[in-house]
Structure formats: structure tokens, C-alpha cells
PDB file of C-alpha atoms and ligand atoms in Angstrom:
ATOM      1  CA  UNK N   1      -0.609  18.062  17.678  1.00 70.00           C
ATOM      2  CA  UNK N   2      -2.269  14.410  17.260  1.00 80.00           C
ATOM      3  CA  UNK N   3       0.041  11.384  18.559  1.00 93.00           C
ATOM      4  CA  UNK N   4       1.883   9.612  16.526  1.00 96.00           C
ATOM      5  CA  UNK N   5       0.847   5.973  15.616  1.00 98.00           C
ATOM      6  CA  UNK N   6       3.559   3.426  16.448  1.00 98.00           C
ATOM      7  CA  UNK N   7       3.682  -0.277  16.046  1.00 98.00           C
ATOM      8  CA  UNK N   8       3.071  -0.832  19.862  1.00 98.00           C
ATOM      9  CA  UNK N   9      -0.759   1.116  18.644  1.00 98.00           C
ATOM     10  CA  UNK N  10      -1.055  -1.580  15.866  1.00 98.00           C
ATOM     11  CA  UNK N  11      -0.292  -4.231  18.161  1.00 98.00           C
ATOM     12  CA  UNK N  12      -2.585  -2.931  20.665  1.00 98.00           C
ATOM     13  CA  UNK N  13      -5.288  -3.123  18.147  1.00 98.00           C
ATOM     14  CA  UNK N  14      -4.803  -6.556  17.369  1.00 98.00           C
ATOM     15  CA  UNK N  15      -4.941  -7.733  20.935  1.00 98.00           C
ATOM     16  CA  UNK N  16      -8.285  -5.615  21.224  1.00 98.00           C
ATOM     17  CA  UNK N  17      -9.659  -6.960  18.619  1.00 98.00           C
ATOM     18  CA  UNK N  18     -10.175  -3.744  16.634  1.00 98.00           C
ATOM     19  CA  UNK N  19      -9.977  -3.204  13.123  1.00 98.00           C
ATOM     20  CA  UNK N  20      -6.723  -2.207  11.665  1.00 98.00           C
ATOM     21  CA  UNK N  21      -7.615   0.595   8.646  1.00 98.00           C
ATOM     22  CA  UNK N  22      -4.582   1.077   5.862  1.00 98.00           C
ATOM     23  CA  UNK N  23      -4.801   2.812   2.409  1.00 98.00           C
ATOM     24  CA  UNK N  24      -2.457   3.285   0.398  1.00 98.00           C
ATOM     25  CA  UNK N  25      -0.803   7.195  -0.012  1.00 98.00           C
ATOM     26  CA  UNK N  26       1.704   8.436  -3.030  1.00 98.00           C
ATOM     27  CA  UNK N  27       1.666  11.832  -2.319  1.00 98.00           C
ATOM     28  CA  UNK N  28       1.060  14.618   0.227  1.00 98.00           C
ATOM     29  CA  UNK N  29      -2.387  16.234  -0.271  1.00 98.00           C
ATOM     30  CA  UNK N  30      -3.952  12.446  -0.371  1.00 98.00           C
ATOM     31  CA  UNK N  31      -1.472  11.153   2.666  1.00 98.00           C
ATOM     32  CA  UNK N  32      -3.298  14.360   4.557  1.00 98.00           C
ATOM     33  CA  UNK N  33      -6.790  13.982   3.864  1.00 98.00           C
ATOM     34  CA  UNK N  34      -5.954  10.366   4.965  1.00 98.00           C
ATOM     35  CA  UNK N  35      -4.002  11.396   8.097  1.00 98.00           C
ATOM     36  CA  UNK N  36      -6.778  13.722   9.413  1.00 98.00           C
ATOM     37  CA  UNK N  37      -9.651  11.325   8.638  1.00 98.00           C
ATOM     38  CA  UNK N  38      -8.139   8.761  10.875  1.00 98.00           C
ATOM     39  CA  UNK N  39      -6.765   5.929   9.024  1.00 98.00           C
ATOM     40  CA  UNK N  40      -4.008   3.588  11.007  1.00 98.00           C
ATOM     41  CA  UNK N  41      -2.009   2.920   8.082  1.00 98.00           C
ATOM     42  CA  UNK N  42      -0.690   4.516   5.047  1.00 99.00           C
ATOM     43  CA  UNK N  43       1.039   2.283   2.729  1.00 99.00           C
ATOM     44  CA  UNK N  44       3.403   3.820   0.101  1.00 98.00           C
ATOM     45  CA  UNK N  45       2.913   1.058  -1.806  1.00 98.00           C
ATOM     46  CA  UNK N  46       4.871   0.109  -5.598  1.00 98.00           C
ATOM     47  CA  UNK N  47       1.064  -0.223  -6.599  1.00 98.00           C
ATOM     48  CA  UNK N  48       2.213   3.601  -7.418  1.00 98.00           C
ATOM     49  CA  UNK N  49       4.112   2.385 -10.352  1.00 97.00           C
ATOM     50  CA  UNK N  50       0.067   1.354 -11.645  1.00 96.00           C
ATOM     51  CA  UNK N  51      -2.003   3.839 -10.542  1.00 96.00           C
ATOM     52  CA  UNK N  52       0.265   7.046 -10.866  1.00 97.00           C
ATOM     53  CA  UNK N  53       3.011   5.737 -13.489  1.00 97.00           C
ATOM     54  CA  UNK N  54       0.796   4.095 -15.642  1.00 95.00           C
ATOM     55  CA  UNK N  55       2.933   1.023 -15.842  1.00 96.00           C
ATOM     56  CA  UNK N  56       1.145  -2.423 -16.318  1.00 94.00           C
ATOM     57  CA  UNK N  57       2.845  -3.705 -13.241  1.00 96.00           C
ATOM     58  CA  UNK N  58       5.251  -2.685 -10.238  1.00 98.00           C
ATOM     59  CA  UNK N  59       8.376  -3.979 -11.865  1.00 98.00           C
ATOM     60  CA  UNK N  60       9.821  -0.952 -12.862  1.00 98.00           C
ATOM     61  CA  UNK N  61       9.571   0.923  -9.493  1.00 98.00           C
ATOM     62  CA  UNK N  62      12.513   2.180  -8.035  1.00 98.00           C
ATOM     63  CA  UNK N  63      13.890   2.899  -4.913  1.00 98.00           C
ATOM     64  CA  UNK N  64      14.244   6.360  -5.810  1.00 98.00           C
ATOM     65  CA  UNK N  65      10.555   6.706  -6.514  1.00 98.00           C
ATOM     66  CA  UNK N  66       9.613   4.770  -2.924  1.00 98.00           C
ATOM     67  CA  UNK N  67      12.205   7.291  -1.064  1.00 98.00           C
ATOM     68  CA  UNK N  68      10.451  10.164  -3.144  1.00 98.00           C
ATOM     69  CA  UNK N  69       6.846   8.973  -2.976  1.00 98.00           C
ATOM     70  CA  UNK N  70       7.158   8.356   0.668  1.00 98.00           C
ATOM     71  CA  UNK N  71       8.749  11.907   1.774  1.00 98.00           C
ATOM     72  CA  UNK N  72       5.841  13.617   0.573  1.00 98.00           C
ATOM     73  CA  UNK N  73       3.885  10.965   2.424  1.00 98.00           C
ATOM     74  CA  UNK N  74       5.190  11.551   5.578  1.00 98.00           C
ATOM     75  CA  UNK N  75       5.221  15.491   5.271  1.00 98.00           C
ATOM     76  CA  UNK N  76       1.223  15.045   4.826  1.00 98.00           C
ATOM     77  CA  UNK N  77       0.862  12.565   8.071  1.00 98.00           C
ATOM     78  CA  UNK N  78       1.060  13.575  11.162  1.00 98.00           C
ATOM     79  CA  UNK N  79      -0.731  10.032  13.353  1.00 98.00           C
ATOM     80  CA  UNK N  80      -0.796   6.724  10.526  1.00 98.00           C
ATOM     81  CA  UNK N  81       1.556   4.868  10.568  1.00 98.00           C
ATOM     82  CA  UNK N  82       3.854   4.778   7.288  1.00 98.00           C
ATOM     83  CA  UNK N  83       4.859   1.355   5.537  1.00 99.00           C
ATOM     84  CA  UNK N  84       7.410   1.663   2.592  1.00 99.00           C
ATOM     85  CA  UNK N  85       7.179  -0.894  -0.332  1.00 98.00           C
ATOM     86  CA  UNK N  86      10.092  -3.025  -1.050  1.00 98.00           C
ATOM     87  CA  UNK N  87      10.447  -2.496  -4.838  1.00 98.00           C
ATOM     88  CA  UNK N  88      11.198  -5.323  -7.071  1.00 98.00           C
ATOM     89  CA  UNK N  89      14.928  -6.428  -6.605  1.00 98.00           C
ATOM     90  CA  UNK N  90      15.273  -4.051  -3.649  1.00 98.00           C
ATOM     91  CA  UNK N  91      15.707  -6.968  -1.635  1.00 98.00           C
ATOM     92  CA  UNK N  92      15.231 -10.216  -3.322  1.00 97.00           C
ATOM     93  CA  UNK N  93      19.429 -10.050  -4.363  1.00 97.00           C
ATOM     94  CA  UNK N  94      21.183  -9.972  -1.536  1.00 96.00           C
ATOM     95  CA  UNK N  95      20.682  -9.377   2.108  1.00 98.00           C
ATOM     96  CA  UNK N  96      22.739  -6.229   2.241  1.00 98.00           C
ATOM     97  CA  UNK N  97      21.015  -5.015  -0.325  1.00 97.00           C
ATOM     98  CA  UNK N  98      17.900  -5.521   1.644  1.00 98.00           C
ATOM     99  CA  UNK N  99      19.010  -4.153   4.771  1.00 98.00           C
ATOM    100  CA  UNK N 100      20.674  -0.985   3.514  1.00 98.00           C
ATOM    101  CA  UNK N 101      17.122  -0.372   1.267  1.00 98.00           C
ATOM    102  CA  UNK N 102      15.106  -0.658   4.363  1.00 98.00           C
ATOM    103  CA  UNK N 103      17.420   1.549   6.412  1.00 98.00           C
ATOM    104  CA  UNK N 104      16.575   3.777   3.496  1.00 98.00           C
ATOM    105  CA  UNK N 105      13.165   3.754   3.487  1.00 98.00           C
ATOM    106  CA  UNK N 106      12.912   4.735   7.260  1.00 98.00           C
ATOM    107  CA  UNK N 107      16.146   7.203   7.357  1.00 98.00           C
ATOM    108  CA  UNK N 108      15.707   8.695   4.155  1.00 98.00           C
ATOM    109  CA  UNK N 109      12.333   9.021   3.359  1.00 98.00           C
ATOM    110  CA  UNK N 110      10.666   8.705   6.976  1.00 98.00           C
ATOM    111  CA  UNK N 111       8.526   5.594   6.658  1.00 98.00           C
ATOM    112  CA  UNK N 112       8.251   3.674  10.016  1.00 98.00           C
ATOM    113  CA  UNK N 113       7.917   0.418   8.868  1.00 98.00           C
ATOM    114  CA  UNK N 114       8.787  -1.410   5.532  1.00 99.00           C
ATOM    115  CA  UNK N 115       6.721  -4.049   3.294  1.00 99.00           C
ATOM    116  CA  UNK N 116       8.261  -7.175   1.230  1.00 98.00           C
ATOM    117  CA  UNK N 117       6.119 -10.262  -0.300  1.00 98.00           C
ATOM    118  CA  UNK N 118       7.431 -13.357  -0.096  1.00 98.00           C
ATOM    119  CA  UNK N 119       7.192 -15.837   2.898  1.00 98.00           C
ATOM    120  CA  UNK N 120       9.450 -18.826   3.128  1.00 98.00           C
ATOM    121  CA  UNK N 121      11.651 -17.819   0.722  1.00 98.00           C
ATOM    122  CA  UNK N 122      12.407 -14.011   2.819  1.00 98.00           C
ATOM    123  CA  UNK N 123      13.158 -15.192   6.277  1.00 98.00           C
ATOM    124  CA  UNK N 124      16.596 -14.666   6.004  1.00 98.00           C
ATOM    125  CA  UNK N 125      15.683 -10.877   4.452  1.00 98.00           C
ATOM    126  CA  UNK N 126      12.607 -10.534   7.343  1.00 98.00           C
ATOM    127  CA  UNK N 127      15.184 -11.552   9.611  1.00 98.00           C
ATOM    128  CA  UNK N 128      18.418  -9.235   9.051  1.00 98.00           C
ATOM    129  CA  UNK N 129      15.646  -6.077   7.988  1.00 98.00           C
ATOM    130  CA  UNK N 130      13.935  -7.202  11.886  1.00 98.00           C
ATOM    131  CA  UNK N 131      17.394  -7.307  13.248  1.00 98.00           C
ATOM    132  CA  UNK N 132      18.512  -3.704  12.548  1.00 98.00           C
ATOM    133  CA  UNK N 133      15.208  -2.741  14.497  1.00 98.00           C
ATOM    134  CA  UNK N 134      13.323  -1.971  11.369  1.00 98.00           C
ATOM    135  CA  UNK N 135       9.611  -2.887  11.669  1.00 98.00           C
ATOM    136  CA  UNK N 136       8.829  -5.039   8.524  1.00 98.00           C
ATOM    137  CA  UNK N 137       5.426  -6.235   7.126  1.00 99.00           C
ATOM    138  CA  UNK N 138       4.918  -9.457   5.064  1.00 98.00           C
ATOM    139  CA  UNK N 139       3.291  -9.449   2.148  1.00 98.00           C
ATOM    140  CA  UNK N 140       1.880 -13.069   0.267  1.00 98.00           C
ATOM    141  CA  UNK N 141      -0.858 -14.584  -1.695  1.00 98.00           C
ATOM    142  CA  UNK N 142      -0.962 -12.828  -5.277  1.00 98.00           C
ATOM    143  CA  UNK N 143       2.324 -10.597  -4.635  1.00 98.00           C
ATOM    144  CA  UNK N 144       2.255  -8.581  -7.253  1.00 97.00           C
ATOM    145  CA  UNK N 145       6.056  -8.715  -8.066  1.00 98.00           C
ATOM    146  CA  UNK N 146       5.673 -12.383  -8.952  1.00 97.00           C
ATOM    147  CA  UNK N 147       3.430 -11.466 -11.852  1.00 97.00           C
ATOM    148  CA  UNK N 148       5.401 -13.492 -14.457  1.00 97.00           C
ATOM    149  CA  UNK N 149       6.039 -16.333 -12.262  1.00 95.00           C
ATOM    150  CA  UNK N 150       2.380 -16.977 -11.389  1.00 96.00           C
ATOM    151  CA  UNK N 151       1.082 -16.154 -15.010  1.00 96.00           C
ATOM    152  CA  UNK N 152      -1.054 -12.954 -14.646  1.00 94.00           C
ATOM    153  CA  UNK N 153      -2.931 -11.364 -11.580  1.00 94.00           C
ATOM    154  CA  UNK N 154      -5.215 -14.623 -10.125  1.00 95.00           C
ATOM    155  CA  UNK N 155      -6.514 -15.743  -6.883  1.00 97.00           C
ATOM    156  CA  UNK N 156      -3.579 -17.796  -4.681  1.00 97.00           C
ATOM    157  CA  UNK N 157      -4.377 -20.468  -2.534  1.00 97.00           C
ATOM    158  CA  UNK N 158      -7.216 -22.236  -3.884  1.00 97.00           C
ATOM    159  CA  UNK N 159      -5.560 -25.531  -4.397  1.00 97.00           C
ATOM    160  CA  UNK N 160      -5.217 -27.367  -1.328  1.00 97.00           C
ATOM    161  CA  UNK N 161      -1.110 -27.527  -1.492  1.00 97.00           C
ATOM    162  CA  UNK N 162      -1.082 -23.854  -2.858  1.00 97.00           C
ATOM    163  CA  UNK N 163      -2.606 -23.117   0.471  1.00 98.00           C
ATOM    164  CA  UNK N 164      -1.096 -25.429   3.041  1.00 98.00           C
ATOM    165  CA  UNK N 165       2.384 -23.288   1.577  1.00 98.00           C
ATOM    166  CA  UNK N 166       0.605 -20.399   2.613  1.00 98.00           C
ATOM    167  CA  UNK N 167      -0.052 -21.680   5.571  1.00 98.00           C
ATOM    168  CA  UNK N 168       3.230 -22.071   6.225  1.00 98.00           C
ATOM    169  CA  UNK N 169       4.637 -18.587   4.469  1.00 98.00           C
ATOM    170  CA  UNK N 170       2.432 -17.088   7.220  1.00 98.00           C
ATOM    171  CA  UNK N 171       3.792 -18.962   9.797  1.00 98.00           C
ATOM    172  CA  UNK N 172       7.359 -18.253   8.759  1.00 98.00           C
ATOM    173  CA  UNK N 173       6.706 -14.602   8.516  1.00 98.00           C
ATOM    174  CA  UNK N 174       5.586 -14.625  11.836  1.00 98.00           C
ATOM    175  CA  UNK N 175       8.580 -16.245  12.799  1.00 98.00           C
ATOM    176  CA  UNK N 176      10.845 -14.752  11.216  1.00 98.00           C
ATOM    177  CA  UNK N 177       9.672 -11.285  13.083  1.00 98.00           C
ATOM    178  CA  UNK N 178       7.552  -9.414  10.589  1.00 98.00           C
ATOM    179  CA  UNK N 179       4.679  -7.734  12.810  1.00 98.00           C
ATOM    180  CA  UNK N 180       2.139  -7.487  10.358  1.00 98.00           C
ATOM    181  CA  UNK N 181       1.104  -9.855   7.415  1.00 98.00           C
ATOM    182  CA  UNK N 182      -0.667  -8.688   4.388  1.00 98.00           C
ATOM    183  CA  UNK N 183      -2.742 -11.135   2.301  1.00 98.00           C
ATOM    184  CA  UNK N 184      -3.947 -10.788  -0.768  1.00 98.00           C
ATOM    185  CA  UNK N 185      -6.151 -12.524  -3.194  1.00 98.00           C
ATOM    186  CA  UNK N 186      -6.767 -15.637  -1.528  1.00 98.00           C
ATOM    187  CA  UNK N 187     -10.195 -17.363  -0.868  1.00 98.00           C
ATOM    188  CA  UNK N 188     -11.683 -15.761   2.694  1.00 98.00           C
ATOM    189  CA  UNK N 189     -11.661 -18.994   4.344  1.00 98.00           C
ATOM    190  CA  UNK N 190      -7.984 -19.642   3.999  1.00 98.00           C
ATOM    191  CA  UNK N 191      -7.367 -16.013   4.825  1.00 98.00           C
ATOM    192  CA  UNK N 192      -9.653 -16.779   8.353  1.00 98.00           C
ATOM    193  CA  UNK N 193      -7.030 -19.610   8.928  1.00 98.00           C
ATOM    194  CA  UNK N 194      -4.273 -18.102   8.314  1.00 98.00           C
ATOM    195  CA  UNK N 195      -5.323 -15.100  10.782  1.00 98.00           C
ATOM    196  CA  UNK N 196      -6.761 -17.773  13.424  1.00 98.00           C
ATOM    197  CA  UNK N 197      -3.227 -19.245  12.885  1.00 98.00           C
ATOM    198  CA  UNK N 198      -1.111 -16.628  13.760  1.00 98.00           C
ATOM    199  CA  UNK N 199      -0.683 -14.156  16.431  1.00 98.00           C
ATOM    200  CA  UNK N 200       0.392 -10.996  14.221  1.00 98.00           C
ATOM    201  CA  UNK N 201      -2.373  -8.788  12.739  1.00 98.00           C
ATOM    202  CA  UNK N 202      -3.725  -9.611   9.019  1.00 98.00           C
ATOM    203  CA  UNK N 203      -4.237  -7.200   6.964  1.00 98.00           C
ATOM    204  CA  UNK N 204      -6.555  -8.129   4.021  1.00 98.00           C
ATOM    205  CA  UNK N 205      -6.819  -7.460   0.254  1.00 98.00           C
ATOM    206  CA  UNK N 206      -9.406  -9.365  -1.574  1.00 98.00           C
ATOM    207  CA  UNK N 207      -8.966 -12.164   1.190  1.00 98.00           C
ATOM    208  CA  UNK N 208     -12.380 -11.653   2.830  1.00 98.00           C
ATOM    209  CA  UNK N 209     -13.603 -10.354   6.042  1.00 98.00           C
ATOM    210  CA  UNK N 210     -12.077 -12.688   8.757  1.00 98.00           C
ATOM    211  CA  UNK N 211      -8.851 -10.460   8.389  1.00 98.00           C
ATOM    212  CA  UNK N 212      -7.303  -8.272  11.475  1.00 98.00           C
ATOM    213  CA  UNK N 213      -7.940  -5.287   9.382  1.00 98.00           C
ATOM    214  CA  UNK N 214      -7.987  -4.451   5.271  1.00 98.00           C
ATOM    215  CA  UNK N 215      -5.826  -2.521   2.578  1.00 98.00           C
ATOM    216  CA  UNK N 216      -6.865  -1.211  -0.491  1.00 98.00           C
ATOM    217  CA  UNK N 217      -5.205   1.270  -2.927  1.00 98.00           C
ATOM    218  CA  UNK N 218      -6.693   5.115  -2.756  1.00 98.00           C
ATOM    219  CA  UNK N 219      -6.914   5.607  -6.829  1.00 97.00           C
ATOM    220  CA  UNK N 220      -9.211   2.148  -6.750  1.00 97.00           C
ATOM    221  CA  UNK N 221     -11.731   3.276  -3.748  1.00 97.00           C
ATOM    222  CA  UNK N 222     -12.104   6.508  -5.353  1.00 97.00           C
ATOM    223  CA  UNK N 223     -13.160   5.181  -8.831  1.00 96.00           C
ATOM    224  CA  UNK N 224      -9.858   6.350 -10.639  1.00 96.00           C
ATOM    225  CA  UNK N 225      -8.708   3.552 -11.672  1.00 91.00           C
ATOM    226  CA  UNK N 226     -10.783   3.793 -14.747  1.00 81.00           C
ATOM    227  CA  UNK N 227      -9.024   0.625 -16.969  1.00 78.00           C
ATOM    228  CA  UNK N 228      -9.622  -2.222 -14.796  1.00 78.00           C
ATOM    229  CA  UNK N 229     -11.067  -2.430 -11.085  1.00 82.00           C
ATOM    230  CA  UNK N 230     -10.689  -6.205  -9.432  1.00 89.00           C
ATOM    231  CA  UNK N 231     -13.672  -7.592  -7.862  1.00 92.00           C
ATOM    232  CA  UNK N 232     -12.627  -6.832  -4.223  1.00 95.00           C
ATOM    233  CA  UNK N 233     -12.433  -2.976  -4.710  1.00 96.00           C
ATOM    234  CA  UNK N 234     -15.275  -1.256  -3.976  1.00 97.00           C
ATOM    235  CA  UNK N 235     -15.590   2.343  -4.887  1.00 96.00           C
ATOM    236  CA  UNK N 236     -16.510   4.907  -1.852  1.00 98.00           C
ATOM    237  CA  UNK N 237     -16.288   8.027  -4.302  1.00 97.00           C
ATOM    238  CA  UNK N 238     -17.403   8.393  -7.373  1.00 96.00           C
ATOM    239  CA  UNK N 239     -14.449  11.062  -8.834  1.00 97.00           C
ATOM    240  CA  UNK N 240     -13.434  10.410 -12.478  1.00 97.00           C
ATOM    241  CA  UNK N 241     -16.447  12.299 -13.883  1.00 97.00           C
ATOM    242  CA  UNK N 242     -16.606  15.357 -11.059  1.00 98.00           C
ATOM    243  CA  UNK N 243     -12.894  15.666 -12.017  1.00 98.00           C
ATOM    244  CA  UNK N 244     -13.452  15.360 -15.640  1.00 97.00           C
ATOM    245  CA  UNK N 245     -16.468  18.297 -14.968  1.00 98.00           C
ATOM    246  CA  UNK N 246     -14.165  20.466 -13.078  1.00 98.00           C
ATOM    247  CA  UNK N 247     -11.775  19.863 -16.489  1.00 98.00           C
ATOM    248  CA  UNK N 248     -14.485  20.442 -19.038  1.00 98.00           C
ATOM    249  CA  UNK N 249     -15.634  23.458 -17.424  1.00 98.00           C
ATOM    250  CA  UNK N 250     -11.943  24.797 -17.400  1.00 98.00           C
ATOM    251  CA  UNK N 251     -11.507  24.568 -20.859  1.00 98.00           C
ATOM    252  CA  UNK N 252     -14.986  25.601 -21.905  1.00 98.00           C
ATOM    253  CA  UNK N 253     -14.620  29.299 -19.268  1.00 98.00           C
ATOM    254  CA  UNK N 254     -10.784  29.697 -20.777  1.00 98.00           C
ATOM    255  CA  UNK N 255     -12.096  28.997 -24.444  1.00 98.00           C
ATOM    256  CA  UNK N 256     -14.949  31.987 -23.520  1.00 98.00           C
ATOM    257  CA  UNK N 257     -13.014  34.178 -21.662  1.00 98.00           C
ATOM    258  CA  UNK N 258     -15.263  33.734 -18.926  1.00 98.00           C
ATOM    259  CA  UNK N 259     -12.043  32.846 -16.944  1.00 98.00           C
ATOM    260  CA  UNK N 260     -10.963  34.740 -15.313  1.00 97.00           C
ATOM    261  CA  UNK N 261     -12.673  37.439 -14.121  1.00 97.00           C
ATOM    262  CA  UNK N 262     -12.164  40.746 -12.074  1.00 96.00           C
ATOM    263  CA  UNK N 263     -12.419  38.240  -8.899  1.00 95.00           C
ATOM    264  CA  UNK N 264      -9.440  36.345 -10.179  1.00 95.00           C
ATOM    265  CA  UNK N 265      -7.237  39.410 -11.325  1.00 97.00           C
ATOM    266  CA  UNK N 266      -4.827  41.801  -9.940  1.00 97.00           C
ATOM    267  CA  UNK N 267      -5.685  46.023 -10.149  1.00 92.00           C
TER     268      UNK N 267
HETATM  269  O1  KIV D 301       1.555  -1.804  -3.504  1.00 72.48           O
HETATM  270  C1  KIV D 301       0.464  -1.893  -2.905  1.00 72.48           C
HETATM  271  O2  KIV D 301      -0.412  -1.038  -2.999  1.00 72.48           O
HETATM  272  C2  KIV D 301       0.249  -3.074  -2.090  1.00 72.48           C
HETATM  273  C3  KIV D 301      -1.134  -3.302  -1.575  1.00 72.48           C
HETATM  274  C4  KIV D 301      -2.002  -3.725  -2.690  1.00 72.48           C
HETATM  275  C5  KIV D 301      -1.161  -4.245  -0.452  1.00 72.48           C
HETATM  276  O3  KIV D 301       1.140  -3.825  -1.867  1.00 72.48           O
END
């Protein structure tokens, strides 16, 4: 039986200076393969609304499909650590809202920790989610939820007032008790200040190098993601076209009853 990652492990990491590894898991079979290879983190993230829905964006995840996404997550892990996405207006309504959706997340569904963008603006949310002993991650740069408010999927921060508000989202994230910050999309040298700024780890997407660890999302690294891959994925497994094979040859062996044979039949 492996131990059990808790936030005192991610913490422990930061102070060491070690890498912090987190993917992102929708299901069981990929949450396992995940689990036994090592990695700190899983992330049920509301990225799963993209990748596995085939929506354009995470607007339209639910709750429901977080609690349900993240079960099967947590029956496939047995060490990471599991962070639950806030979905869109899981939290941004009210703070009871917020607080009975994260006690959700970790009663219902088993995550240990839950995720919510915003900085500033979701202290008071950080706050009452931190206060009912629920771990919570930040989450801000390009958050995803704000698609229609900053005009499409772009880099964050590369004015200098879009990043002194960073700045001081991260700082108020801090403060407001979130252990962990995730930043995405924002140039790697505000990213490095930002992470030299603040004594929680950083966990980076498209925000360079200088991060306390990085993110990305499993269907991207693994080249299924076919549509659209942003610039800061890179692909560690090549598996559109051996899946597509392993199809092909399916429907070619059934088409010429060559499938199946004795080996795969009852006598
Ligand atoms: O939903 C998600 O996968 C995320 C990561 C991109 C950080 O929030």
C-alpha cells in the first residue's frame, strides 16, 4: 500500500526545493497509470468539459460532472494528491454556495483539495472554503472561466499594470490561505516574480520554468487534443494515430471475419 500524498508532502516539496509534478485526470484508468507512475498531483480539472465533452470552453461544466469525474479519479489513485475544479458559478455567486460546493468536492467525490481562479476578487471565497479546513488552490493569469471577459484564450500579464494586479492576486491568494497557486499563460519572467514573491508553491502552465512545479492537461501531452494544441504543450506520446491503428485494424479483422477467432471464442 503506497502513502498517501497530503498537503504537508506538497509543502515539504516546496521548502526542498523539489519539483511539484500535476496532470490533470478525468477518469480512472488514466488517474491510475498516473498514480503508479508517480505524479504529486492529479487535477480533475473543468478543462474536462474541452478535452472529453467537446465543448469550446469550461462554461458548461457542472458540479455533477466534477463530483462524477473526480470519484473515478480517486478510485484510480492511491498516493497524488487530488484537486477538484471549481466549475463556473460554483462559487463566484455566493459564499455559501462556495463553501457547500467545496465541502462537496472533498465529501462527495473524495478530492483533497479544491481549485478556483480568481485572486483579489475570491478572498472572501479562499477565505470561508480555507476556513472549513478545506485545502484550496488559486488559480490566475488566463483563467479559463473568464474567456468572454478577456476576449479569447491570450497571454495575461504582459502589460505592466496587467501584471503588477497579478502581482497582487498572488499575494492575496497567499493571504487569503490558498496553499498552492496556479499560473497560467503569463510571460516566464513575471511568473519567476510572482514565485520569488510568495512563499506558497507555483504551479505553472505556459508561465515558464521559474515555477515551483508545472500542470498540464493529460489529452494535450499525449497528442489527443488533435484541434488545437497551445504553444506551451508539448507532446510526450504520440497516440492519436496508434489509437486510430488499433481502430482501423478493428474494423478491417470484423469486416473479414478474421475477428475473432477460436482464441477469442467459447467451446
Ligand atoms: O482545468 C484545468 O485543466 C486547469 C489546468 C489547465 C490548470 O485548470
Amino acid at each position: 500500500m503506497k502513502k498517501q500524498k497530503t498537503v504537508l508532502d506538497i509543502q515539504n516539496m516546496y521548502a526542498n526545493g523539489d519539483k511539484i509534478t500535476m496532470l490533470t485526470a478525468y477518469d480512472y484508468p488514466f488517474a491510475r497509470l498516473m498514480d503508479q507512475e508517480g505524479i504529486d498531483i492529479i487535477l480533475v480539472g473543468d478543462s474536462v468539459g474541452c478535452v472529453v465533452a467537446g465543448y469550446d470552453n469550461t462554461l458548461p461544466v457542472t458540479m455533477d460532472e466534477i463530483v462524477y469525474h473526480t470519484k473515478a479519479v480517486a478510485r484510480g489513485s492511491e498516493s497524488a494528491f487530488i484537486v477538484a475544479d471549481m466549475p463556473f458559478l460554483s462559487y463566484q455567486i455566493d459564499l455559501r454556495d462556495a463553501c457547500v460546493n467545496a465541502g462537496r468536492l472533498i465529501k462527495e467525490a473524495g478530492a483533497h483539495a479544491v481549485k478556483l481562479e480568481g485572486g483579489v476578487n475570491m478572498v472572501n471565497t479562499i477565505k470561508a472554503i480555507v476556513n472549513m479546513d478545506i485545502p484550496v488552490v488559486g488559480h490566475i493569469g488566463l483563467t479559463p472561466q473568464s474567456i468572454h471577459r478577456m476576449g479569447g484564450y491570450k497571454v495575461q500579464g504582459r502589460r505592466d499594470e496587467q501584471a503588477q494586479q497579478l502581482l497582487a492576486d498572488a499575494k492575496a491568494v497567499e493571504q487569503a490561505g490558498a496553499f498552492a497557486l496556479v499560473l497560467e499563460g503569463i510571460p516566464a519572467d513575471l511568473a519567476q516574480q510572482i514565485t520569488e514573491a510568495i512563499s506558497i508553491p507555483t504551479i505553472g502552465i505556459g508561465a515558464g520554468v521559474n515555477c515551483s512545479g508545472q500542470v498540464l492537461v493529460i489529452h494535450d501531452i499525449l497528442g489527443l487534443c488533435e484541434k488545437y494544441s497551445p504553444k506551451f504543450v508539448k507532446v510526450y506520446a504520440d497516440l492519436a494515430p496508434v489509437i486510430r491503428e488499433g481502430i482501423k485494424n478493428y474494423i478491417e479483422e470484423v469486416r473479414s471475419e478474421k475477428f475473432p477467432t477460436d482464441d477469442h471464442s467459447f467451446h
